[in-house]
Short mmCIF file of C-alpha atoms in Angstrom, two decimals:
data_model
loop_
_atom_site.label_atom_id
_atom_site.label_comp_id
_atom_site.label_asym_id
_atom_site.label_seq_id
_atom_site.Cartn_x
_atom_site.Cartn_y
_atom_site.Cartn_z
CA MET U 11 1.61 15.11 -19.13
CA LYS U 12 3.04 12.28 -21.21
CA SER U 13 4.42 9.28 -19.33
CA HIS U 14 8.06 10.13 -20.08
CA GLN U 15 7.56 13.73 -18.97
CA ALA U 16 5.69 12.56 -15.88
CA ASP U 17 8.56 10.19 -15.02
CA GLN U 18 11.06 13.03 -15.41
CA PHE U 19 8.96 15.34 -13.27
CA GLU U 20 8.61 12.66 -10.58
CA ASP U 21 12.41 12.20 -10.61
CA ARG U 22 12.84 15.95 -10.24
CA LEU U 23 10.51 15.93 -7.23
CA ILE U 24 12.51 13.07 -5.71
CA ASP U 25 15.76 14.98 -6.30
CA PHE U 26 14.16 17.99 -4.63
CA ALA U 27 13.21 15.85 -1.62
CA ALA U 28 16.80 14.63 -1.39
CA SER U 29 18.07 18.22 -1.42
CA ILE U 30 15.65 19.01 1.41
CA ILE U 31 17.01 16.06 3.40
CA PHE U 32 20.58 17.25 2.90
CA LEU U 33 19.66 20.80 3.86
CA ALA U 34 17.76 19.73 6.98
CA ASN U 35 20.68 17.54 8.06
CA ASP U 36 23.01 20.55 7.75
CA LEU U 37 20.95 22.83 10.01
CA PRO U 38 22.49 23.63 13.40
CA PRO U 39 21.51 21.63 16.48
CA SER U 40 19.68 24.55 18.13
CA ARG U 41 16.08 24.02 19.21
CA SER U 42 14.69 26.51 16.68
CA ALA U 43 16.74 25.16 13.78
CA GLN U 44 15.71 21.59 14.58
CA HIS U 45 12.06 22.63 14.71
CA ILE U 46 12.40 24.15 11.25
CA ALA U 47 14.35 21.09 10.06
CA GLN U 48 11.47 18.82 11.05
CA GLN U 49 8.91 21.06 9.37
CA VAL U 50 10.84 21.47 6.12
CA LEU U 51 11.51 17.72 6.06
CA ARG U 52 7.81 16.96 6.40
CA SER U 53 6.62 19.43 3.78
CA GLY U 54 9.59 19.18 1.41
CA THR U 55 9.59 15.41 1.09
CA SER U 56 5.81 15.18 0.69
CA PRO U 57 5.29 16.45 -2.90
CA ALA U 58 7.08 13.52 -4.57
CA PRO U 59 4.94 10.75 -3.04
CA ASN U 60 1.81 12.88 -3.45
CA TYR U 61 2.62 13.29 -7.13
CA GLY U 62 3.13 9.54 -7.36
CA GLU U 63 -0.30 9.07 -5.82
CA ALA U 64 -1.78 11.55 -8.30
CA ARG U 65 -0.36 9.54 -11.18
CA GLY U 66 -2.36 6.56 -9.97
CA ALA U 67 -5.51 8.56 -9.29
CA GLU U 68 -8.88 6.90 -9.65
CA SER U 69 -10.49 9.87 -11.40
CA ARG U 70 -9.69 13.30 -12.78
CA ALA U 71 -11.06 14.86 -9.57
CA ASP U 72 -8.82 12.59 -7.47
CA PHE U 73 -5.86 13.51 -9.70
CA VAL U 74 -6.49 17.24 -9.22
CA HIS U 75 -6.98 16.79 -5.47
CA LYS U 76 -3.68 14.95 -5.05
CA LEU U 77 -1.81 17.44 -7.23
CA ASN U 78 -3.25 20.21 -5.08
CA ILE U 79 -1.91 18.51 -1.95
CA ALA U 80 1.55 18.34 -3.55
CA LEU U 81 1.28 22.03 -4.49
CA LYS U 82 0.21 23.05 -0.97
CA GLU U 83 3.16 21.18 0.53
CA MET U 84 5.52 22.83 -1.97
CA ASN U 85 4.16 26.26 -1.04
CA GLU U 86 4.66 25.50 2.65
CA THR U 87 8.21 24.35 1.93
CA LYS U 88 8.90 27.66 0.20
CA ILE U 89 8.04 29.52 3.42
CA TRP U 90 10.28 27.29 5.57
CA LEU U 91 13.14 27.80 3.09
CA LYS U 92 12.68 31.57 3.29
CA MET U 93 12.83 31.32 7.09
CA ILE U 94 16.06 29.34 6.85
CA LEU U 95 17.51 32.06 4.63
CA ARG U 96 16.36 34.98 6.76
CA ALA U 97 17.48 33.37 10.00
CA ARG U 98 20.82 32.50 8.36
CA LEU U 99 20.58 28.87 9.48
CA ALA U 100 22.33 27.42 6.42
CA ALA U 101 24.62 28.47 3.59
CA GLU U 102 22.82 31.14 1.58
CA ASP U 103 23.84 29.90 -1.86
CA ALA U 104 22.77 26.29 -1.24
CA THR U 105 19.49 27.32 0.38
CA ALA U 106 18.74 29.83 -2.38
CA ALA U 107 19.27 27.10 -5.01
CA VAL U 108 16.82 24.80 -3.19
CA LEU U 109 14.34 27.67 -2.89
CA ASP U 110 14.63 28.40 -6.62
CA GLU U 111 13.93 24.75 -7.47
CA CYS U 112 10.99 24.79 -5.03
CA GLN U 113 9.48 27.78 -6.80
CA GLN U 114 9.99 26.22 -10.24
CA LEU U 115 8.38 22.96 -9.15
CA ALA U 116 5.47 24.83 -7.57
CA ARG U 117 4.85 26.67 -10.85
CA LEU U 118 4.87 23.38 -12.75
CA LEU U 119 2.50 21.75 -10.27
CA ASN U 120 0.19 24.75 -10.47
CA ALA U 121 0.20 24.60 -14.27
CA SER U 122 -0.61 20.88 -14.10
CA VAL U 123 -3.54 21.55 -11.76
CA GLN U 124 -4.87 24.28 -14.06
CA THR U 125 -4.52 22.06 -17.15
CA ALA U 126 -6.22 19.11 -15.45
CA ARG U 127 -9.10 21.33 -14.33
CA ARG U 128 -9.45 22.82 -17.81
CA ASN U 129 -9.45 19.35 -19.41
CA ALA U 130 -12.10 18.16 -16.98
CA ARG U 131 -14.62 20.64 -18.36
#
């Protein structure tokens, strides 16, 4: 990924993390909702700094490893967002929009991992 594209992608991941923060803050104060809020906060805010770490990787293998961590966290976030939707813990339209962005970002991270692996050969 070119530097400008990488900067844009990093900004998109940061925007996603902010949307996760807003969503988590809007969840009800029930014990179950707060448990999910903590989990989605942890996993949903993790991909952006992990991507930043990947950009400064020491090797191609380190780059792929750190991208994979970001991807795994994004996939976990997708599950928590689906739980929020199914348990009707937040507004459906707002949560669905965050879930859609999560899925798009996961696809882009996956494509980056595949490209980096292919280029390493």
